[in-house]
PDB file of C-alpha atoms in Angstrom:
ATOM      1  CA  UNK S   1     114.934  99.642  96.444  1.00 44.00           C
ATOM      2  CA  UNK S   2     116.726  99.108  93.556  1.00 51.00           C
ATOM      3  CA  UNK S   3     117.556 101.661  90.515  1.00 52.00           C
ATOM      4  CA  UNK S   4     116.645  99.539  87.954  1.00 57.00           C
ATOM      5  CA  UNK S   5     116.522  96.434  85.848  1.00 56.00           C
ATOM      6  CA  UNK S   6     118.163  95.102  82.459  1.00 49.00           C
ATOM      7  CA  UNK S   7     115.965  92.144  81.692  1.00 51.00           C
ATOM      8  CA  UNK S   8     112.268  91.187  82.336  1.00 55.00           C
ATOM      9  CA  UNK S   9     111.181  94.430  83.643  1.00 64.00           C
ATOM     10  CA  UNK S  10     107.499  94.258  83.293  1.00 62.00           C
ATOM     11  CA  UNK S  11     107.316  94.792  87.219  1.00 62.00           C
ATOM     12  CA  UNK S  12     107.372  97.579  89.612  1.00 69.00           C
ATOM     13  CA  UNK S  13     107.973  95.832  93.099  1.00 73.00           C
ATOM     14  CA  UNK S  14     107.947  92.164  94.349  1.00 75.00           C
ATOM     15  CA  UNK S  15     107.720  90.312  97.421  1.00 84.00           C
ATOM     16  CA  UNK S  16     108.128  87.335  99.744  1.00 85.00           C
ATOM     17  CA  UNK S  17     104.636  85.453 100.725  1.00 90.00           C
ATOM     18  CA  UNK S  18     104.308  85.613 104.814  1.00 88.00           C
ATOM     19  CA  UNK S  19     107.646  87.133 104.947  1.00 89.00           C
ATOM     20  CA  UNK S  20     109.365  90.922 105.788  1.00 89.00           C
ATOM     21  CA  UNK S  21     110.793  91.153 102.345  1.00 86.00           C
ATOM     22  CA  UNK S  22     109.918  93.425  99.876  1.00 88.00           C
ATOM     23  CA  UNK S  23     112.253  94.853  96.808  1.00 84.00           C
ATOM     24  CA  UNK S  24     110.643  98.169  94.587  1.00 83.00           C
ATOM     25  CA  UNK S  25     111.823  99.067  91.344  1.00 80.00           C
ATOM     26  CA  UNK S  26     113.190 102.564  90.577  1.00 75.00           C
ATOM     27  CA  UNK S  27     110.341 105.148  91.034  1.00 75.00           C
ATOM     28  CA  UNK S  28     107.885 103.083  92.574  1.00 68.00           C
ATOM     29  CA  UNK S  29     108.993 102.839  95.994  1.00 71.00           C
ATOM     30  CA  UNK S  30     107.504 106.488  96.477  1.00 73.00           C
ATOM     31  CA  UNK S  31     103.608 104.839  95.057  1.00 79.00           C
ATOM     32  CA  UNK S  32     101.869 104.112  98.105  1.00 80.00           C
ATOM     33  CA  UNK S  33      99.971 101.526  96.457  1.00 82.00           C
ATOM     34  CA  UNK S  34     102.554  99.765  94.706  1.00 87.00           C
ATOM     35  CA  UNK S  35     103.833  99.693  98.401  1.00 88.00           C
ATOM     36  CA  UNK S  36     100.769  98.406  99.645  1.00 90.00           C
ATOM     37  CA  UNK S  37     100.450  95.793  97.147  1.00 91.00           C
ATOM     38  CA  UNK S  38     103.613  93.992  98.053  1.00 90.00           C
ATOM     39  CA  UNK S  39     103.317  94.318 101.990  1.00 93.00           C
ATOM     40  CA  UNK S  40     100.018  92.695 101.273  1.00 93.00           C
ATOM     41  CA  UNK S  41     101.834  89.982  99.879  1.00 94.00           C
ATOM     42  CA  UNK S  42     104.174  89.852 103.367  1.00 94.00           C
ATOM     43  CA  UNK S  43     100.703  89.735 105.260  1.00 92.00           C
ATOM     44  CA  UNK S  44     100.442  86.268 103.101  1.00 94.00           C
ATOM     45  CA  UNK S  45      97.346  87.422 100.650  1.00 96.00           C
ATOM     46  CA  UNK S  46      97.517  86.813  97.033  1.00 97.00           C
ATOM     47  CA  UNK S  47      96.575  88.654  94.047  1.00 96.00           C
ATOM     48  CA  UNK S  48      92.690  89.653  93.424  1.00 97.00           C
ATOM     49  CA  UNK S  49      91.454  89.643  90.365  1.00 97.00           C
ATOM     50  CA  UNK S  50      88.008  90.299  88.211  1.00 97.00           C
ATOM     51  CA  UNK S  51      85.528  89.131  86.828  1.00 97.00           C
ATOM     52  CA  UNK S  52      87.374  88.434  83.288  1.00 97.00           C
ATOM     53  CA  UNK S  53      89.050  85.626  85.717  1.00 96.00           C
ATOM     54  CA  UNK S  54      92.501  87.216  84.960  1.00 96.00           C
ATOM     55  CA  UNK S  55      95.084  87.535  87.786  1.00 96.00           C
ATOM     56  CA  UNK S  56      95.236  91.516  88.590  1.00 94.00           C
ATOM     57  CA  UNK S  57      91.705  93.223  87.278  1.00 95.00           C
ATOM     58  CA  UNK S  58      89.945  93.599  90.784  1.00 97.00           C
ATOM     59  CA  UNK S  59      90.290  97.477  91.067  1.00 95.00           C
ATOM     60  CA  UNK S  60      87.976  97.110  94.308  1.00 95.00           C
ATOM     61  CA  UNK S  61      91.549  95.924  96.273  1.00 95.00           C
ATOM     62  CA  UNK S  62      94.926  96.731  96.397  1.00 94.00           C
ATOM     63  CA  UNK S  63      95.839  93.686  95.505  1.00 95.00           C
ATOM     64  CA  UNK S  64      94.771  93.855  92.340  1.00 92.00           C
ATOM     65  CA  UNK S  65      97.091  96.724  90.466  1.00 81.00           C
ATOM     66  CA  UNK S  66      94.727  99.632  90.709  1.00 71.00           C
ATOM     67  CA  UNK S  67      96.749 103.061  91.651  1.00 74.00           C
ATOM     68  CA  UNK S  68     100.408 104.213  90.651  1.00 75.00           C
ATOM     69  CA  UNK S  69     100.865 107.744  91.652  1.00 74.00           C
ATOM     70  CA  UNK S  70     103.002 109.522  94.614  1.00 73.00           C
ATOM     71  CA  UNK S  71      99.520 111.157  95.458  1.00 75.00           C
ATOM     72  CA  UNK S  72      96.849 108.385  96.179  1.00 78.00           C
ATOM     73  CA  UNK S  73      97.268 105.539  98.571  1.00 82.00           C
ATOM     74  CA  UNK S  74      93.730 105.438 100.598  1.00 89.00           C
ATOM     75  CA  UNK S  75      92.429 102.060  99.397  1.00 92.00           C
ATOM     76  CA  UNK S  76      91.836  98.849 101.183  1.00 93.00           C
ATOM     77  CA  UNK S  77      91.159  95.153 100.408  1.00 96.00           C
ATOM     78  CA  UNK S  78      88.270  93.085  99.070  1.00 97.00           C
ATOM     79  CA  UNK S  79      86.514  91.763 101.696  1.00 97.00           C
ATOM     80  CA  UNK S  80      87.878  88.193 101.008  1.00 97.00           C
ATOM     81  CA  UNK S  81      91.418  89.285 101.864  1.00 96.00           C
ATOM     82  CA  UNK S  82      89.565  91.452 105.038  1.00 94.00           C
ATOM     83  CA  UNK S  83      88.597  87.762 106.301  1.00 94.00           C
ATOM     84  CA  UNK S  84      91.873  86.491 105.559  1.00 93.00           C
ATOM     85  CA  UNK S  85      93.440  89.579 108.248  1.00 91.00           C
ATOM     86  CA  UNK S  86      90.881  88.732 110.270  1.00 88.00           C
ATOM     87  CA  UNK S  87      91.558  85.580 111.455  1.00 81.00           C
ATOM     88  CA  UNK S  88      95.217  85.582 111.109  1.00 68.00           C
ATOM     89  CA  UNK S  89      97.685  85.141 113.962  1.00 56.00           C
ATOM     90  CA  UNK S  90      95.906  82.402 115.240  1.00 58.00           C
ATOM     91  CA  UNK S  91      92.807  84.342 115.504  1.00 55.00           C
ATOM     92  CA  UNK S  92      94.247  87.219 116.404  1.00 61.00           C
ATOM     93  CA  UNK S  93      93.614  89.576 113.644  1.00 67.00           C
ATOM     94  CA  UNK S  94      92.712  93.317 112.560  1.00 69.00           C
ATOM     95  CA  UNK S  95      88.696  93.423 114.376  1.00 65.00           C
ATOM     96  CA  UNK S  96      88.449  93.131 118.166  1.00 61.00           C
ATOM     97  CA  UNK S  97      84.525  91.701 117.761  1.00 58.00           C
ATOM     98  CA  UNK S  98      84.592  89.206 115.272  1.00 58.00           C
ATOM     99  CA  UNK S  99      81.164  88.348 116.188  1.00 61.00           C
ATOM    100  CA  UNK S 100      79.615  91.429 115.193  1.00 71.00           C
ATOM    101  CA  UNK S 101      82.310  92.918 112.753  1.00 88.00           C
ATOM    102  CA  UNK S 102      82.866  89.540 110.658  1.00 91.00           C
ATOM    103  CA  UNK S 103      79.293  87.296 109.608  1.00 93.00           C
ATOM    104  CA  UNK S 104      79.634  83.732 109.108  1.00 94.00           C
ATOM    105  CA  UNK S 105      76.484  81.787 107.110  1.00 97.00           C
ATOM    106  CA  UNK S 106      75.690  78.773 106.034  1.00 98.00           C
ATOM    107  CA  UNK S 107      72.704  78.632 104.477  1.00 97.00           C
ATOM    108  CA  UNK S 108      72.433  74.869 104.354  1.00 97.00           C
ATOM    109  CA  UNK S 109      71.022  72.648 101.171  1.00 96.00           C
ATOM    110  CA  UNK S 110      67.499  73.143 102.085  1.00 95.00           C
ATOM    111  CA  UNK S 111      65.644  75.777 100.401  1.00 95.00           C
ATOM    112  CA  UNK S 112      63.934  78.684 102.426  1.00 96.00           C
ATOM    113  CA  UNK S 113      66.728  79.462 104.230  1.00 97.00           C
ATOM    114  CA  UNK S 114      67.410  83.193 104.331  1.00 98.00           C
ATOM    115  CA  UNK S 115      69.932  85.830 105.959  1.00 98.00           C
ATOM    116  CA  UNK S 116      69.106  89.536 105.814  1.00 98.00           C
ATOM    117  CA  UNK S 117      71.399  92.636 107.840  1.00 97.00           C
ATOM    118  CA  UNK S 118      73.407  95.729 106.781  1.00 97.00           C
ATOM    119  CA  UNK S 119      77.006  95.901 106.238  1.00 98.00           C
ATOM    120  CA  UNK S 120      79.317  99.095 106.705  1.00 97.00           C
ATOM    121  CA  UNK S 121      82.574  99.622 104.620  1.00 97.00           C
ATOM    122  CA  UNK S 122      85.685  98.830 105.915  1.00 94.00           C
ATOM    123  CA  UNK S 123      86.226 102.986 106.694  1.00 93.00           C
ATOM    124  CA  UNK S 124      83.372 103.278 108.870  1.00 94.00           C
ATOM    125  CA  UNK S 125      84.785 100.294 111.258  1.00 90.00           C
ATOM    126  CA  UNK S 126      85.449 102.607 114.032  1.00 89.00           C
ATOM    127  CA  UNK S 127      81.650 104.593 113.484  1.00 92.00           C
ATOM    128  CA  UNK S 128      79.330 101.943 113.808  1.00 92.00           C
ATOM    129  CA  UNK S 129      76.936 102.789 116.623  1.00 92.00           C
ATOM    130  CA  UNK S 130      74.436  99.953 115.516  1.00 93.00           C
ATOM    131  CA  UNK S 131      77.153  96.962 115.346  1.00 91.00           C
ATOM    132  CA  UNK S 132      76.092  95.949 112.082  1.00 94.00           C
ATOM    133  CA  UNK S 133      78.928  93.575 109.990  1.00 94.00           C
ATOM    134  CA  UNK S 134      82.074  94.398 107.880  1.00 95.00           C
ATOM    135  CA  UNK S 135      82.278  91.608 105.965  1.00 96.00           C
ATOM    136  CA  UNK S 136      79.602  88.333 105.580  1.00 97.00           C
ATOM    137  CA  UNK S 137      81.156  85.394 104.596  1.00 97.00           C
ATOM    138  CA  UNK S 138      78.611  82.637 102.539  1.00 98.00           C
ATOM    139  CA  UNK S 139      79.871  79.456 103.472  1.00 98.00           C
ATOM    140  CA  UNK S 140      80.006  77.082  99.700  1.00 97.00           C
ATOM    141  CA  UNK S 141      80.011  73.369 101.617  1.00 95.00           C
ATOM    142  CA  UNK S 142      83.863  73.571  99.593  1.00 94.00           C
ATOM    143  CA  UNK S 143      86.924  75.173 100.313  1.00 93.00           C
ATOM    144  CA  UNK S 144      85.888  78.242  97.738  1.00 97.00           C
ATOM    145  CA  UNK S 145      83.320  80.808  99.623  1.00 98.00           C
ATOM    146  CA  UNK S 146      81.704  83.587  99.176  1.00 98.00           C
ATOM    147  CA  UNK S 147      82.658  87.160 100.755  1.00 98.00           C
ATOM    148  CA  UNK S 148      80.473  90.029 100.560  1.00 98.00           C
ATOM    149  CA  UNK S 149      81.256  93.661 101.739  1.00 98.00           C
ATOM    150  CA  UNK S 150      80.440  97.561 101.446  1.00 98.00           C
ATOM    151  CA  UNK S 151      82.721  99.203  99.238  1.00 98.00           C
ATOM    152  CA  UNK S 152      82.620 102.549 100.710  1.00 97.00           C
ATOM    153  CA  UNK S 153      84.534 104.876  99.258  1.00 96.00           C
ATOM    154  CA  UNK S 154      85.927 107.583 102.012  1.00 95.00           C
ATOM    155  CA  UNK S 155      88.468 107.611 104.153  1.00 95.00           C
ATOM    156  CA  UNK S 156      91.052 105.385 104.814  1.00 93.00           C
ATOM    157  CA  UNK S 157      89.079 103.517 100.892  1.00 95.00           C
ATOM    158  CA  UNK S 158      88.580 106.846  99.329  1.00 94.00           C
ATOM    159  CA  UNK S 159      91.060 106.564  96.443  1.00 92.00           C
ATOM    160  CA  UNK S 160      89.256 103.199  95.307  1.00 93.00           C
ATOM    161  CA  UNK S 161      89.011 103.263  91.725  1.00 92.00           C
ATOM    162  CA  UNK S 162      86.133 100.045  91.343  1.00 95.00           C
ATOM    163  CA  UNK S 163      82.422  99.643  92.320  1.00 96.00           C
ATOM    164  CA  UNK S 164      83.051 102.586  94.433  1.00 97.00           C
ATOM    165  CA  UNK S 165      79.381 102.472  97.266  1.00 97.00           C
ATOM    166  CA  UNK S 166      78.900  99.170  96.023  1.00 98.00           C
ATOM    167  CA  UNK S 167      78.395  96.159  97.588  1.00 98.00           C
ATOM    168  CA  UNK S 168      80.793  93.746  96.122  1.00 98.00           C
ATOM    169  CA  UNK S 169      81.038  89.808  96.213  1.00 98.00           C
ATOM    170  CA  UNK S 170      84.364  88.192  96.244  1.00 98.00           C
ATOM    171  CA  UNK S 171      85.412  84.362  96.039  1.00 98.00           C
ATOM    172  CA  UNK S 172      88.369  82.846  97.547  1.00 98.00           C
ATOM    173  CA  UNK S 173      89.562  79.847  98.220  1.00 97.00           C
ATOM    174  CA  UNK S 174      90.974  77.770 101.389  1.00 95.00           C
ATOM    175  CA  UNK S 175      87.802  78.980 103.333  1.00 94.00           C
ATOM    176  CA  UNK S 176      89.231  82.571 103.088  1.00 94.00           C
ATOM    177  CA  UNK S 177      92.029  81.398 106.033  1.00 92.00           C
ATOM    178  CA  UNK S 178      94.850  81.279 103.942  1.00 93.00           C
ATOM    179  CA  UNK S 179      96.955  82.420 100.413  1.00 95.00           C
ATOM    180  CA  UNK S 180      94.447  82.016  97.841  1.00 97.00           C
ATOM    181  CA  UNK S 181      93.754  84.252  94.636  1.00 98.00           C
ATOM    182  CA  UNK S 182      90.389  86.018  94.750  1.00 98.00           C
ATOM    183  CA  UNK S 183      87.886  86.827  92.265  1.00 98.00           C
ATOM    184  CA  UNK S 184      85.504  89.380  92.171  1.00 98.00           C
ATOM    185  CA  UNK S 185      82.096  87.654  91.227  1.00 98.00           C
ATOM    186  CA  UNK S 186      79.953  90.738  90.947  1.00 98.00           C
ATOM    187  CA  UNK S 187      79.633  94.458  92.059  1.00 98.00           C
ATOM    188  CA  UNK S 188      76.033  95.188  92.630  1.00 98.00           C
ATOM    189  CA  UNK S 189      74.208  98.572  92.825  1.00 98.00           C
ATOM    190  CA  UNK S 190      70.776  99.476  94.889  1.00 98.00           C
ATOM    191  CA  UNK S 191      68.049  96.867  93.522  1.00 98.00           C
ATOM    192  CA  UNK S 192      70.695  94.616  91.963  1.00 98.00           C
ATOM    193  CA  UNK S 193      71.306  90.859  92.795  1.00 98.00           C
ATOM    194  CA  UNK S 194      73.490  88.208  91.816  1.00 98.00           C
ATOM    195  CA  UNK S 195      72.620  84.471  91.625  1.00 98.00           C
ATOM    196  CA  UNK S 196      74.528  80.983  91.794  1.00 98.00           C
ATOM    197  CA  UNK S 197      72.854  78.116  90.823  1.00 97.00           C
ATOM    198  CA  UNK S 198      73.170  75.092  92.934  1.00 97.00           C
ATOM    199  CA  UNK S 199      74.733  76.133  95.674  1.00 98.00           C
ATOM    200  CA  UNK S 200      76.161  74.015  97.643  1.00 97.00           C
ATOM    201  CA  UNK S 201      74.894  70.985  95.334  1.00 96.00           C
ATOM    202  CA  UNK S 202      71.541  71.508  96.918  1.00 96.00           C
ATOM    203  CA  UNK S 203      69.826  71.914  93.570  1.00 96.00           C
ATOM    204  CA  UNK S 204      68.547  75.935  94.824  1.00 97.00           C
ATOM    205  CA  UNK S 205      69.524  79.334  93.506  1.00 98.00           C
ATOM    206  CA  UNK S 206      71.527  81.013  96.108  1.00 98.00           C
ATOM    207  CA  UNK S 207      70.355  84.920  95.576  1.00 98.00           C
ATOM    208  CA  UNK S 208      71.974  88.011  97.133  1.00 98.00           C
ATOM    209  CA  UNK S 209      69.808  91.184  96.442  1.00 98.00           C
ATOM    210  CA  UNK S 210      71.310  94.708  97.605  1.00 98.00           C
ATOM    211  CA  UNK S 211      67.735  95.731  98.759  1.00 98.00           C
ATOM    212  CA  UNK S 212      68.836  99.361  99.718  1.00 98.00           C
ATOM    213  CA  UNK S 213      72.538 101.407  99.466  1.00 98.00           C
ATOM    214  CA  UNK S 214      71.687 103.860 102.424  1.00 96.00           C
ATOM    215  CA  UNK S 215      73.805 107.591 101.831  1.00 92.00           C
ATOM    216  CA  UNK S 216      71.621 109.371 104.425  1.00 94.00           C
ATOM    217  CA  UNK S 217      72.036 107.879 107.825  1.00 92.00           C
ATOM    218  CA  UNK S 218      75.541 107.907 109.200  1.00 94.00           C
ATOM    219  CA  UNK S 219      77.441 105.400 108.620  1.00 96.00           C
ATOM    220  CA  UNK S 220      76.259 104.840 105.078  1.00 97.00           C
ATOM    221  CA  UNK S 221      75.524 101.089 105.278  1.00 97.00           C
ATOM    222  CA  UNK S 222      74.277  98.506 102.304  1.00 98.00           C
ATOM    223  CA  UNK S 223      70.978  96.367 103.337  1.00 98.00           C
ATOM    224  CA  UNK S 224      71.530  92.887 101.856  1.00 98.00           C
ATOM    225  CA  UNK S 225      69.759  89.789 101.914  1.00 98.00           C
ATOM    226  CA  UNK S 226      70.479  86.259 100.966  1.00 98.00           C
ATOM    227  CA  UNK S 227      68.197  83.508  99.980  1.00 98.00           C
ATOM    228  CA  UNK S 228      68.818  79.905  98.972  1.00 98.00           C
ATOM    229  CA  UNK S 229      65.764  78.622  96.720  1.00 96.00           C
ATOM    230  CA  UNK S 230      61.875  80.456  97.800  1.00 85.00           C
ATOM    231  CA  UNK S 231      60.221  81.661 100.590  1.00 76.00           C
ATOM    232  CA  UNK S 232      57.186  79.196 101.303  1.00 64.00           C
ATOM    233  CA  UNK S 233      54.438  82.075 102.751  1.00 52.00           C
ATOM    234  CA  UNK S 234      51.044  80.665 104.008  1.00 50.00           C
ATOM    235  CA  UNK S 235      48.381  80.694 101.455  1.00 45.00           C
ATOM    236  CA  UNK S 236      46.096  83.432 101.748  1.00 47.00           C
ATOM    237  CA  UNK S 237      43.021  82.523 103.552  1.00 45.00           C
ATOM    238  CA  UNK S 238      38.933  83.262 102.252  1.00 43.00           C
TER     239      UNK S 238
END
């Protein structure tokens, strides 16, 4: 901690990348987000930022710059950096069951293809009787995927000040393994979808549709599904 600063003061903590190092100006070493922020930044993830594409403005994730207070902390990160802590330390990261907590898909160039399931927030980890996923990552063919979550916002995420019960959709590059700054892409409500146009240089419309937000079983969940180009269906018969 330091008391203060003379010149170029624009900042209230820094820190070193993949490091134990951290240095908080003045007051805001008792902001538990500010504090959050930079040991973020010693867990090796980068800033987040929103969909103006500038370097801070995702308020889904602490790292973005979203709370400065000494009484609100309970936030998390976008689901991008959630990969990230997933698979660090050579594999070895924050979810025991990868395969059900974490969602890899590749959808693949060829239209039809198709992934539906329901994702929990991040704060419901440890009550999820029906093993659906945390995060679903939407493989690009590039190093610059897709990451799509359930921003629920209780617990441990209750302080989040963006797209609070929303699913959001995040990009990041270096296949969301290592220091990369994230966007947020879109924050999508019940009956809402978001499309990208040739994915994957396959020509198709990759679609994600938030079919349902869910607020009355426990854990609330988001039911999401993901199409690349149209559904052939058989032709109705005479």
């Amino acid at each position: 901690v330091v008391e203060g600063c003379y010149t170029d003061c624009g900042w209230a903590g820094y820190a070193y990348v993949n490091s134990w190092f951290s240095i908080f100006q003045g007051q805001y070493y008792k902001m538990a987000g500010v504090q959050l922020h930079e040991f973020g930044h010693n867990l090796n993830l980068a800033h987040s930022g929103g969909k103006d594409g500038k370097v801070y403005t995702d308020h889904s994730c602490l790292m973005g710059n979203p709370l400065y207070g000494d009484d609100a902390g309970a936030m998390c990160f976008n689901p991008a950096k959630g990969f990230q802590l997933s698979y660090s330390n050579d594999g070895d990261g924050w979810y025991d069951n990868k395969d059900s907590d974490v969602r890899v898909w590749n959808s693949g160039k060829t239209g039809g293809a198709q992934w539906s399931g329901s994702i929990i927030g991040v704060a419901d980890y440890g009550n999820n009787p029906d093993s659906n996923h945390v995060i679903l990552k939407l493989e690009s063919g590039g190093p610059r995927d897709l990451f799509v979550g359930f921003n629920r916002a209780k617990g441990i995420n209750k302080d989040n000040v963006e797209a609070s019960n929303e699913v959001t959709v995040i990009e990041a590059g270096r296949d969301g393994l290592g220091y990369s700054q994230s966007f947020l892409k879109a924050n999508l409500k019940e009956g809402e979808s978001y499309t990208i146009s040739n994915w994957q240089g396959s020509g198709e419309e990759l679609v994600i549709v938030v079919k349902e937000i869910n607020t009355i079983k426990n854990p609330f969940h988001a039911d999401v599904t993901v199409t690349l180009g149209r559904i052939d269906t058989d032709s109705p018969t005479a």
